[in-house]
Coordinates of C-alpha atoms in Angstrom, one line a residue:
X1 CA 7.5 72.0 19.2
X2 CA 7.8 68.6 21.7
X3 CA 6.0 65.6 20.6
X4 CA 3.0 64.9 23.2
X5 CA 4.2 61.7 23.6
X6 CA 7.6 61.8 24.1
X7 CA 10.4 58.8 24.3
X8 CA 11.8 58.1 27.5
X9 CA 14.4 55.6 28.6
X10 CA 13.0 53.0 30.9
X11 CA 15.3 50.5 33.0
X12 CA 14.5 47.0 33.9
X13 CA 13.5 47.9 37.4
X14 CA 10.9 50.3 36.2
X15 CA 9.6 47.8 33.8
X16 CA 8.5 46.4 37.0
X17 CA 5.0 47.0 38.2
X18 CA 5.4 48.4 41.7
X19 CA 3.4 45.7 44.5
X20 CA 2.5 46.5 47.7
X21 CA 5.0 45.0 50.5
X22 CA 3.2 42.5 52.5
X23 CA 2.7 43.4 56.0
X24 CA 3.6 41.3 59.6
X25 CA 0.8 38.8 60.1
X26 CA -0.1 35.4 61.4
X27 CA -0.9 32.6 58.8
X28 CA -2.9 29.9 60.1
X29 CA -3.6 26.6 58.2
X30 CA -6.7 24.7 59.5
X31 CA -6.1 21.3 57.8
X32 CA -1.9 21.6 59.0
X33 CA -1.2 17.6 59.3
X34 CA -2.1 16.6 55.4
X35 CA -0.5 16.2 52.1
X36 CA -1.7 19.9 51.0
X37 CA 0.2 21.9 53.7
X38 CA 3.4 19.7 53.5
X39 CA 3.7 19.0 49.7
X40 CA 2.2 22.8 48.4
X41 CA 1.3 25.3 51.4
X42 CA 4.3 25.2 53.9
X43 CA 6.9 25.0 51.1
X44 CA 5.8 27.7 49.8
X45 CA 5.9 30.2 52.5
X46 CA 8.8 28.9 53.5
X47 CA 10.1 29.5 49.3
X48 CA 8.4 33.2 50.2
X49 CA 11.1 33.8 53.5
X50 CA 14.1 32.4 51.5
X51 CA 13.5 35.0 48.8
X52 CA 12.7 37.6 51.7
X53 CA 9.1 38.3 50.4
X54 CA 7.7 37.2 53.8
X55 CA 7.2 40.4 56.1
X56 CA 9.9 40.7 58.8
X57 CA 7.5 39.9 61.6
X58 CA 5.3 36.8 60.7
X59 CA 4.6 32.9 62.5
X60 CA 2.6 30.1 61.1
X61 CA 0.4 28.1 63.2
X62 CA -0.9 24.7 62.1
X63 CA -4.1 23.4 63.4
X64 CA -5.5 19.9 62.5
X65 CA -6.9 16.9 64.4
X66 CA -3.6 14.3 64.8
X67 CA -1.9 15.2 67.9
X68 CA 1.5 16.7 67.8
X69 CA 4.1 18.9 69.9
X70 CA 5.4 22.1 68.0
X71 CA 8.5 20.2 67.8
X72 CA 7.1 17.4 66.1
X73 CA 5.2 19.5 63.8
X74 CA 8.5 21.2 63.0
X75 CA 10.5 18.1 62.2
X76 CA 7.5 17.1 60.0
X77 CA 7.7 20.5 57.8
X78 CA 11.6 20.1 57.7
X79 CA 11.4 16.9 55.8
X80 CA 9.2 18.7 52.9
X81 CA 11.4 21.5 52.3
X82 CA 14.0 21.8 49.6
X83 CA 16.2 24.3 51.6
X84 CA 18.3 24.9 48.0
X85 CA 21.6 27.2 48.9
X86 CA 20.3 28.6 51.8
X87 CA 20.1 25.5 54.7
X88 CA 21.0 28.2 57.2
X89 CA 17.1 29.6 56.7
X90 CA 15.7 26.0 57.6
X91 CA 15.7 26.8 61.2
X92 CA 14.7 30.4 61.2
X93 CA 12.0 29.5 59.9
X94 CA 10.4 26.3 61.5
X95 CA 11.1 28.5 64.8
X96 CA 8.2 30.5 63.9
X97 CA 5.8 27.7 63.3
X98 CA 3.6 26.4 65.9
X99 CA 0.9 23.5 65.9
X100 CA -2.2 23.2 68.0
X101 CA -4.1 20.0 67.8
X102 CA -8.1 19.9 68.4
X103 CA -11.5 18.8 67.3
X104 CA -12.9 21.3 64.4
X105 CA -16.6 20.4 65.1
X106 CA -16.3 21.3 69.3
X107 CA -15.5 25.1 70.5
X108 CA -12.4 24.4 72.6
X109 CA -10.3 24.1 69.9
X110 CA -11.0 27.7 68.8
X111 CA -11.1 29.2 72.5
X112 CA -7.6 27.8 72.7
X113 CA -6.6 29.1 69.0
X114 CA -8.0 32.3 70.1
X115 CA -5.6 32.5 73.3
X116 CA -3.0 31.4 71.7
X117 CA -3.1 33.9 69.1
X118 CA -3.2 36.5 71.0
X119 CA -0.1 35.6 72.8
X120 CA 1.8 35.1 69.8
X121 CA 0.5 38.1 68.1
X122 CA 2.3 40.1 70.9
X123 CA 5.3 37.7 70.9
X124 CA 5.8 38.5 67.3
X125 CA 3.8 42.0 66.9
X126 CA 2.2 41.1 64.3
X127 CA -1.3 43.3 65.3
X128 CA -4.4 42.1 64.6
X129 CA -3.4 40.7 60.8
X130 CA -4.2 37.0 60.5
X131 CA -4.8 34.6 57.2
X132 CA -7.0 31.8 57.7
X133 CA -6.4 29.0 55.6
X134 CA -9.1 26.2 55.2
X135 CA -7.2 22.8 53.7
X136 CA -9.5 20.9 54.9
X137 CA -12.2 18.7 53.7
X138 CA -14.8 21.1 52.3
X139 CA -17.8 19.4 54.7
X140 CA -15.5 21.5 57.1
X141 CA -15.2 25.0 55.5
X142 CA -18.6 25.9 56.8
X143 CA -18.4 24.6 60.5
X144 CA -15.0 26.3 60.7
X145 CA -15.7 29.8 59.4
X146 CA -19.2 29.4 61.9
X147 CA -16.9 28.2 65.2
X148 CA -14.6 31.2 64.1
X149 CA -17.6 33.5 64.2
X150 CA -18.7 32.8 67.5
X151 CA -15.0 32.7 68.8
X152 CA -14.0 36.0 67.8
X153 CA -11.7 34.8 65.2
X154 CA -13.2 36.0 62.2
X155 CA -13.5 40.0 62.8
X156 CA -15.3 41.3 59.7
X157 CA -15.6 44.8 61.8
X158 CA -11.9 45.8 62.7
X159 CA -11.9 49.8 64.6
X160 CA -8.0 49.6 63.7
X161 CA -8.0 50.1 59.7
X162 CA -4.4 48.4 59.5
X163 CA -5.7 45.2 61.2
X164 CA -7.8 43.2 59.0
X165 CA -8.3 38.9 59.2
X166 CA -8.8 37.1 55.7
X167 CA -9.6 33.4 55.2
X168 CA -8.3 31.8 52.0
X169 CA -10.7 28.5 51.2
X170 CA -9.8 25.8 48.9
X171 CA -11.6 24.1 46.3
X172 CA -13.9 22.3 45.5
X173 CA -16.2 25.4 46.7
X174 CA -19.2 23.0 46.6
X175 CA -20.4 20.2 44.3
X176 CA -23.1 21.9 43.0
X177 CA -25.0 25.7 42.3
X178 CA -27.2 24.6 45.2
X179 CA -24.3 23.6 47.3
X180 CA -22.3 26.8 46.3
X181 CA -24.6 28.7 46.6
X182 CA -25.2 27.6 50.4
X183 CA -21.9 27.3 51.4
X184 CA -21.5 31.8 50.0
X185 CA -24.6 32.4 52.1
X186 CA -23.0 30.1 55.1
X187 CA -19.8 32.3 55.2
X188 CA -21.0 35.2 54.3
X189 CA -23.2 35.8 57.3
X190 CA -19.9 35.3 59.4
X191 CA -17.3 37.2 56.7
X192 CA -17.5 40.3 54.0
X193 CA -16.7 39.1 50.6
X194 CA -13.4 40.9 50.6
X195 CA -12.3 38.9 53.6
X196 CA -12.9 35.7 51.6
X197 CA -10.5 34.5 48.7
X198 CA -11.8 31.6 46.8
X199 CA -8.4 29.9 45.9
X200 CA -7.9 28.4 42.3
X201 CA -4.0 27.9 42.0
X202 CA -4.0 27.9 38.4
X203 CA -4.9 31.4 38.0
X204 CA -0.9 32.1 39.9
X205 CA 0.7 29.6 37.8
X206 CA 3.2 31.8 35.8
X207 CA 1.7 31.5 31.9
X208 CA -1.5 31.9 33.3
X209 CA -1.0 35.2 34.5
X210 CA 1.7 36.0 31.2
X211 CA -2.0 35.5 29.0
X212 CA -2.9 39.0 30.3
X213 CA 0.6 40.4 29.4
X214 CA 0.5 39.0 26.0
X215 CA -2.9 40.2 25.4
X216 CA -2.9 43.4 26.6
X217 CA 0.8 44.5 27.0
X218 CA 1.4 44.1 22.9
X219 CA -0.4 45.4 20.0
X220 CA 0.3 42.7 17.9
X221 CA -2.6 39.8 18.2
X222 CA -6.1 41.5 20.4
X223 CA -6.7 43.2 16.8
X224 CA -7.6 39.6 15.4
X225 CA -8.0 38.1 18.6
X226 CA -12.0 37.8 17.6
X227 CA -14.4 35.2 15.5
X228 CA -12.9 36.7 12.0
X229 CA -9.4 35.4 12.7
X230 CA -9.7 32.8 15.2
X231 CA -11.4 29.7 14.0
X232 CA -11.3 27.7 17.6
X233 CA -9.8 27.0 20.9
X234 CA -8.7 23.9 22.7
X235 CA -7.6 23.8 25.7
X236 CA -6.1 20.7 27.5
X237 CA -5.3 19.6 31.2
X238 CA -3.7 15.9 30.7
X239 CA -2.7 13.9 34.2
X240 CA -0.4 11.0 34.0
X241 CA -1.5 9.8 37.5
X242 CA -4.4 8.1 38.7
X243 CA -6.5 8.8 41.3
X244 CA -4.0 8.2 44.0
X245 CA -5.2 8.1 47.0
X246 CA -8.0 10.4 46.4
X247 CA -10.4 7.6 45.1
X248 CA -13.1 8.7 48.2
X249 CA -12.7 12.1 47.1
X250 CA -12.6 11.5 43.0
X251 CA -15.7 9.0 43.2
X252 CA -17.7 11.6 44.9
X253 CA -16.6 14.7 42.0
X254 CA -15.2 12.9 38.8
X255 CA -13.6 15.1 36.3
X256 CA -15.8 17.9 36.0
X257 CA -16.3 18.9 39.1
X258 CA -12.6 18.1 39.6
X259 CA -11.5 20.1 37.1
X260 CA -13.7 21.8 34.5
X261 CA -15.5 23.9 37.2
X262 CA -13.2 25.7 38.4
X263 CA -9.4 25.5 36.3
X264 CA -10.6 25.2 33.4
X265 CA -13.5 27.8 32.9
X266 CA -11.0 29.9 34.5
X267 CA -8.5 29.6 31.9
X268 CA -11.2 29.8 29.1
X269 CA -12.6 33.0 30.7
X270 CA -8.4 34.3 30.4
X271 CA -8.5 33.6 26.9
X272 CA -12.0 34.9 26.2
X273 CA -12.2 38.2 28.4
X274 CA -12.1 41.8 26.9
X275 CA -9.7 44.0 28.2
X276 CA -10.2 45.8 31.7
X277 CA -9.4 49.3 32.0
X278 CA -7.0 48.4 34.9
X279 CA -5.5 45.4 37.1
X280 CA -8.2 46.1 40.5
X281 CA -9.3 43.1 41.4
X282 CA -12.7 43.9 40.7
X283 CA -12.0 45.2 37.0
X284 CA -10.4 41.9 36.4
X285 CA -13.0 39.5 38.3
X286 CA -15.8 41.9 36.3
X287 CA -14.3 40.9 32.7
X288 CA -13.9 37.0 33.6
X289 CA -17.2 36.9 34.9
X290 CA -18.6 38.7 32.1
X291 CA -17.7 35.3 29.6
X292 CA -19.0 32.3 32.6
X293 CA -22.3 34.6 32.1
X294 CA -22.6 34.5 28.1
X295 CA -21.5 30.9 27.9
X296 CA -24.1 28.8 26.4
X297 CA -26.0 27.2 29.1
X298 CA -26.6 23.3 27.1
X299 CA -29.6 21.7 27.0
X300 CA -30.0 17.8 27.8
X301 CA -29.8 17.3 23.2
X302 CA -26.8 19.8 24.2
X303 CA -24.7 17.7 26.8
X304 CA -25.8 14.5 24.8
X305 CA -24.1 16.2 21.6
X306 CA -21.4 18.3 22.7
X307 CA -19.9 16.5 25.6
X308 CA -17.9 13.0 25.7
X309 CA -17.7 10.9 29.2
X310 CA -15.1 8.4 29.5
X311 CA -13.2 5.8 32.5
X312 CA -9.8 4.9 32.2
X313 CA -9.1 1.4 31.9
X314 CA -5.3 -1.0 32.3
X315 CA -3.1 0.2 30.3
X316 CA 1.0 1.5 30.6
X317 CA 2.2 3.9 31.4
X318 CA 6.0 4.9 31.1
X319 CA 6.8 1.6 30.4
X320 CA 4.5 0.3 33.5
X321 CA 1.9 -1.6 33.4
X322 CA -0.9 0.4 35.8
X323 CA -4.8 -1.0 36.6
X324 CA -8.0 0.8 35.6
X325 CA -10.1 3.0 37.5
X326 CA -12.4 0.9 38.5
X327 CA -9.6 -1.7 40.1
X328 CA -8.1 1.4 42.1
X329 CA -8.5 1.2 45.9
X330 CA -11.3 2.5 47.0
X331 CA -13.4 2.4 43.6
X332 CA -16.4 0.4 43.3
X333 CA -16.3 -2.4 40.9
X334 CA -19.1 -0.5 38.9
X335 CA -18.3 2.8 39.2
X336 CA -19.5 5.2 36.4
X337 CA -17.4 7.8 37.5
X338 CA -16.0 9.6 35.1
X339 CA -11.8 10.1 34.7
X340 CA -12.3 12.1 31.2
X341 CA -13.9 14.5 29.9
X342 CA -14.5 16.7 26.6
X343 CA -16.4 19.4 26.0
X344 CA -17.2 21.9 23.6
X345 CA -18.8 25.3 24.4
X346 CA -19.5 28.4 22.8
X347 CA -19.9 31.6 23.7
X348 CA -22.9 33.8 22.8
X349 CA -21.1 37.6 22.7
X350 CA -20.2 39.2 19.5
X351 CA -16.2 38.7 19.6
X352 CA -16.7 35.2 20.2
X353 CA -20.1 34.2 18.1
X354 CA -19.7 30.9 16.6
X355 CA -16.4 30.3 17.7
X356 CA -16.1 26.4 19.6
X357 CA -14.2 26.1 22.8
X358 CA -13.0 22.3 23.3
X359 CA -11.9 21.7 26.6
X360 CA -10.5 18.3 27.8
X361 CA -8.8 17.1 30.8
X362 CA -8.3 13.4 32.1
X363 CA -6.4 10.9 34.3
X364 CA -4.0 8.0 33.1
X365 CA -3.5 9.7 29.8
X366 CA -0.3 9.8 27.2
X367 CA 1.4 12.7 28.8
X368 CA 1.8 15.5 31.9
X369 CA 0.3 18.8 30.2
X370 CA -1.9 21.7 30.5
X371 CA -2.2 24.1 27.7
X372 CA -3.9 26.5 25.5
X373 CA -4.2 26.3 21.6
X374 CA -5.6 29.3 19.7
X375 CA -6.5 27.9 16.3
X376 CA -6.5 30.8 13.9
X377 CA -8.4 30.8 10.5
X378 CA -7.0 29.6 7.1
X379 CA -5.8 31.6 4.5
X380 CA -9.1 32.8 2.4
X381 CA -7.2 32.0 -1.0
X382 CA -4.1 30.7 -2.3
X383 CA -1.3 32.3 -3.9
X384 CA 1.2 29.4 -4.3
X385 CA -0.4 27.1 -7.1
X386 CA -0.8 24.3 -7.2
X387 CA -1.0 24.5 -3.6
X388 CA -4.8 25.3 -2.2
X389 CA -5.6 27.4 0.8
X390 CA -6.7 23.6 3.0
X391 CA -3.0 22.5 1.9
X392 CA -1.8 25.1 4.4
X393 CA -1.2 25.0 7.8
X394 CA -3.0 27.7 10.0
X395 CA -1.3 29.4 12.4
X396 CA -1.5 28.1 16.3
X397 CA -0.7 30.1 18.8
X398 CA 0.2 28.3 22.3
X399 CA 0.3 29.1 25.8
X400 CA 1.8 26.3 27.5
X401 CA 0.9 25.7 31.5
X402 CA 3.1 23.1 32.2
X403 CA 5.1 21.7 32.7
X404 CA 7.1 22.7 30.2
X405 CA 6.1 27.0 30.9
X406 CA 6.1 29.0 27.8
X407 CA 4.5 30.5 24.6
X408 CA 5.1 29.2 21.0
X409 CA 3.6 30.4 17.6
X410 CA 2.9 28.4 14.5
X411 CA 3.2 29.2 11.0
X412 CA 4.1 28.6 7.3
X413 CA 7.9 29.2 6.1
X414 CA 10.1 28.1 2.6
X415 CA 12.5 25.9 3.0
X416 CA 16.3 27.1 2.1
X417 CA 16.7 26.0 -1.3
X418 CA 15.8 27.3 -5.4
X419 CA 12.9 25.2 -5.3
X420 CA 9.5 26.6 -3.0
X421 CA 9.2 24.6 -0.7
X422 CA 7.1 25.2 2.1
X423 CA 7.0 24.3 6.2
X424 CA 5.4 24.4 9.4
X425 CA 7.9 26.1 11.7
X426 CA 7.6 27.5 15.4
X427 CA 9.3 30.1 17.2
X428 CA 9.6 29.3 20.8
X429 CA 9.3 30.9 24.4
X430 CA 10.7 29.0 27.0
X431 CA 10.4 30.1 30.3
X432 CA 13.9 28.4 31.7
X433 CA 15.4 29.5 28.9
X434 CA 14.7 33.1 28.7
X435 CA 14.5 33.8 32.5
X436 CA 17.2 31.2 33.4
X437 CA 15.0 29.4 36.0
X438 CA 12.0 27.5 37.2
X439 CA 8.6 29.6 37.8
X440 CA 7.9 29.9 41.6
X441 CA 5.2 27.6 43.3
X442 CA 2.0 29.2 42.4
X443 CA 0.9 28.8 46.1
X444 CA 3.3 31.3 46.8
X445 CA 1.8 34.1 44.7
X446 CA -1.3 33.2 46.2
X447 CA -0.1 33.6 50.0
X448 CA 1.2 36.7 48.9
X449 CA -1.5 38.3 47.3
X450 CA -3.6 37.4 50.1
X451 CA -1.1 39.1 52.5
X452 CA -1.7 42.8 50.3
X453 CA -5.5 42.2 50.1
X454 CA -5.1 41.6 46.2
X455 CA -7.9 39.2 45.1
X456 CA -7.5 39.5 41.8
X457 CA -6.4 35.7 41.2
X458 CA -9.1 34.5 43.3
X459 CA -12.3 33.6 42.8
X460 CA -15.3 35.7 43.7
X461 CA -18.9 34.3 44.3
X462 CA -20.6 35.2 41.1
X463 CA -17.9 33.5 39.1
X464 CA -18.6 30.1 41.2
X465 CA -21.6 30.1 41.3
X466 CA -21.7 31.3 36.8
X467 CA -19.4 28.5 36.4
X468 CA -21.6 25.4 38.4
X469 CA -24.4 26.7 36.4
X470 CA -22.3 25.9 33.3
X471 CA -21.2 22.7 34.8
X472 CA -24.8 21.2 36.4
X473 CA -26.0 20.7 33.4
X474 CA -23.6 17.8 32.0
X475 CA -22.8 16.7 35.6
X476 CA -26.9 16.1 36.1
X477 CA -27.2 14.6 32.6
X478 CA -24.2 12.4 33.2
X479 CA -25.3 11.1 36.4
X480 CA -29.0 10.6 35.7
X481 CA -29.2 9.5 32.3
X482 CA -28.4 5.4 32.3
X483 CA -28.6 5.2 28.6
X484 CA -25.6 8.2 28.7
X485 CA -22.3 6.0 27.2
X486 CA -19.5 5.9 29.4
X487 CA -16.5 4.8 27.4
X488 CA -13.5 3.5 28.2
X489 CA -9.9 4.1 27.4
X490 CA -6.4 2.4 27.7
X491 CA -4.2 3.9 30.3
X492 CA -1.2 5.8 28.4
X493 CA -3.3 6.9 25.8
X494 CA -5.2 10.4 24.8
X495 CA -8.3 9.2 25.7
X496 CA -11.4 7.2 23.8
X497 CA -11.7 7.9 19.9
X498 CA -15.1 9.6 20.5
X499 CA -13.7 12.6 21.7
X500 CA -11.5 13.2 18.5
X501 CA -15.2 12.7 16.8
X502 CA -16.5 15.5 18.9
X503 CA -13.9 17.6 16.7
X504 CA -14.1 15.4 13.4
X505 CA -17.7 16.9 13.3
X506 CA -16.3 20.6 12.8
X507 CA -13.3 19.7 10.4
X508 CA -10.9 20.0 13.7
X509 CA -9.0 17.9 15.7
X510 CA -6.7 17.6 18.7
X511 CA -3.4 19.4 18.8

């Protein structure tokens, strides 16, 4: 009698989850003229017709306040994009982007969008299928989806069920739970929730998503993937650069609003989430929001212990000598901003029960990274005298971001030789070397999931508004508390001493 389960031969191709083809639309970027569009947005869709996931019929229209001609707008994209071995593509391409220049706070702006449109919705028959994408300041997000309202732009009731218009908004999604919470009430008097999609690129970059697979696509680590086996996590987002020329922005949201709020609780909420019984985007959103709701909301004793504020100060930098915060351009003189943060947090649910997630991320420091360390528990006893169990290396197992993509997993091996002798060694995933290539732009995943309606890697409005009342907390303590120590580290380094103390406390330390 035939096994149940029988063994079947699958190729490649069917290893492939089958996705929805994107269909003709019109993608327009409020915001068109800045550094986002050119350096990330327009790149990217143009990486998306190259590899031919853009629908046949498509057109991109920029809208932003500096005046321009379509032509000029064209020659302005052209000088971004890295047209690789296919330059005969370049033009095809910029010959269905258009520009439209106007004030955002005044209606004529959107009446002429709204004509404009139409006309190139027929040119192009594209329907009624349009993305909205706000890269603009976020003072604006609000006043835009409003004028888009009254102008007709934003239908939220469509009688053709193959039309549909989404608007894709960037971060910072407010600066506060108060703030968040009005800006979700703002647009969602104009748009449904599943017309809007929260972007957080970090959730598309490639190891991001490969947490997931390795989870729940292998049998081998969610057994101990729990508080019996695993004795912490850290995870780091480290920045070389400084604030740029972002200083108005940065002095306003410092590092935890910058970064903790959204990428980083994100990526702890990855690491932390049970399994859901299938990809939906709902399922998915469901389980991440389920750890922003059980993590530990501090008290002001909390913050005070379990959090370290810090500014960087001069220092070098690749061999460069680079000033501190407070000397960038646009900085006050006596800024308390902070440029660093660490912070543990814990989770109260029973996989995760005394089980201390460090998180830190900071500008000016030693190196370019982003990743995940899963710290697993010592060996209870020791069977290699007179070696003891604390003379042996736990295992580590890594998801790393960037920009070096890949997974590695740390353990305890002999040495060749008579003698034992023991080693830490790793075995390695590397994402250029397995798959023979760079990951894709994660702005390009993102565009593409917002062309099938696929929301999974964006944020919904429970998790923003779980993850600013993890956030308010510090960020309240931090800026109202005089007495609260702001320290300072060199440029080039890892950041002050006092956050390695943060870990000392626990018997842990920084990868």
């Amino acid at each position: 009698m035939p096994s149940l389960q029988t063994s079947q031969t699958i190729t490649k191709e069917q290893m492939c989850l089958i996705e929805e083809k994107p269909s003709s639309c019109a993608i327009i970027i409020f915001g068109a003229s800045g550094d986002l569009a050119h350096r990330k947005l327009l790149p990217s869709l143009f990486h998306l017709f190259v590899e031919k996931n853009l629908p046949p019929q498509f057109y991109v229209m920029g809208v932003a306040r500096t005046v321009m001609t379509d032509q000029q707008f064209r020659e302005k994209i052209r000088k971004g994009l890295s047209a690789g071995p296919f330059p005969q593509l370049v033009e095809p391409f910029l010959d269905r982007c258009f520009y439209l220049s106007g004030d955002y706070d005044g209606p004529l702006v959107y009446q002429n969008l709204h004509k404009s449109l139409n006309e190139l919705d027929k040119k192009f028959q594209v329907g009624l299928r349009r993305i909205f994408y706000l890269s603009t300041p976020p003072s604006l997000y609000a006043p835009i989806v409003n004028r888009m309202g009254k102008t007709d732009l934003a239908y939220s009731q469509l009688e053709d069920p193959k039309s549909w218009v989404r608007v894709i908004i960037e971060k910072p999604f407010g600066d506060s739970l108060d703030s968040a919470q009005s800006l979700n009430r703002d647009i969602s008097s104009i748009l449904t929730e599943d017309q809007i999609y929260r972007i957080d690129h970090y959730l598309a970059k490639e190891t991001v998503q490969n947490i997931l697979m390795f989870r729940f696509a292998n049998v081998l680590f969610e057994p101990v993937w729990n508080r019996n086996f695993i004795d912490h996590v850290q995870i780091t987002a480290a920045e070389q650069l400084g604030v740029e020329h972002r200083s108005g922005y940065y002095e306003q949201a410092g590092v935890l609003r910058d970064m903790f709020q959204n990428h980083l609780l994100q990526l702890l909420a990855l690491i932390a989430m049970e399994a859901p019984i299938n990809l939906n985007a709902n399922t998915v959103r469901n389980k991440r929001n389920e750890v922003l709701e059980a993590i530990r909301p501090m008290s002001q004793a909390e913050v005070q212990t379990n959090s370290i504020c810090a500014q960087y100060g001069m220092g070098d930098i690749n061999g460069q000598e680079v000033v501190g915060y407070r000397q960038e351009a646009g900085v006050s003189p006596s800024s308390r901003t902070a440029t660093f943060a660490a912070v543990q947090f814990e989770i109260d649910n029973w996989r995760w029960q005394g089980v201390p997630f460090y998180i830190r991320s900071g500008k000016r420091l030693a190196e370019r990274v982003v990743e995940i360390a899963v710290h697993f528990k010592r060996v209870p006893t020791s069977i290699f005298k007179p070696l003891l169990a604390s003379h042996l290396s736990p295992n580590v197992l890594t998801f790393r971001i960037q920009p070096d993509e890949g997974i590695s997993m740390q353990f305890e091996a002999k040495k060749p030789g008579p003698k034992l002798c023991m080693n830490t060694v790793k075995m390695d995933f590397g994402y250029k070397d397995i798959f023979k290539g760079t990951p894709p732009e994660s702005y390009a995943r993102l565009f593409l999931d917002a062309m099938i309606g696929d929301q999974t890697l964006f944020a919904r409005s429970d998790g923003v508004e779980d993850s600013w009342r993890i956030i308010d907390p510090i960020v309240q303590y931090w800026e109202k508390t005089p007495t609260v120590s702001l320290f300072e580290y060199p440029a080039g380094s890892w950041g002050p001493n006092e956050s390695a103390h943060l870990l000392s406390r626990n018997e842990h330390s920084w990868d």
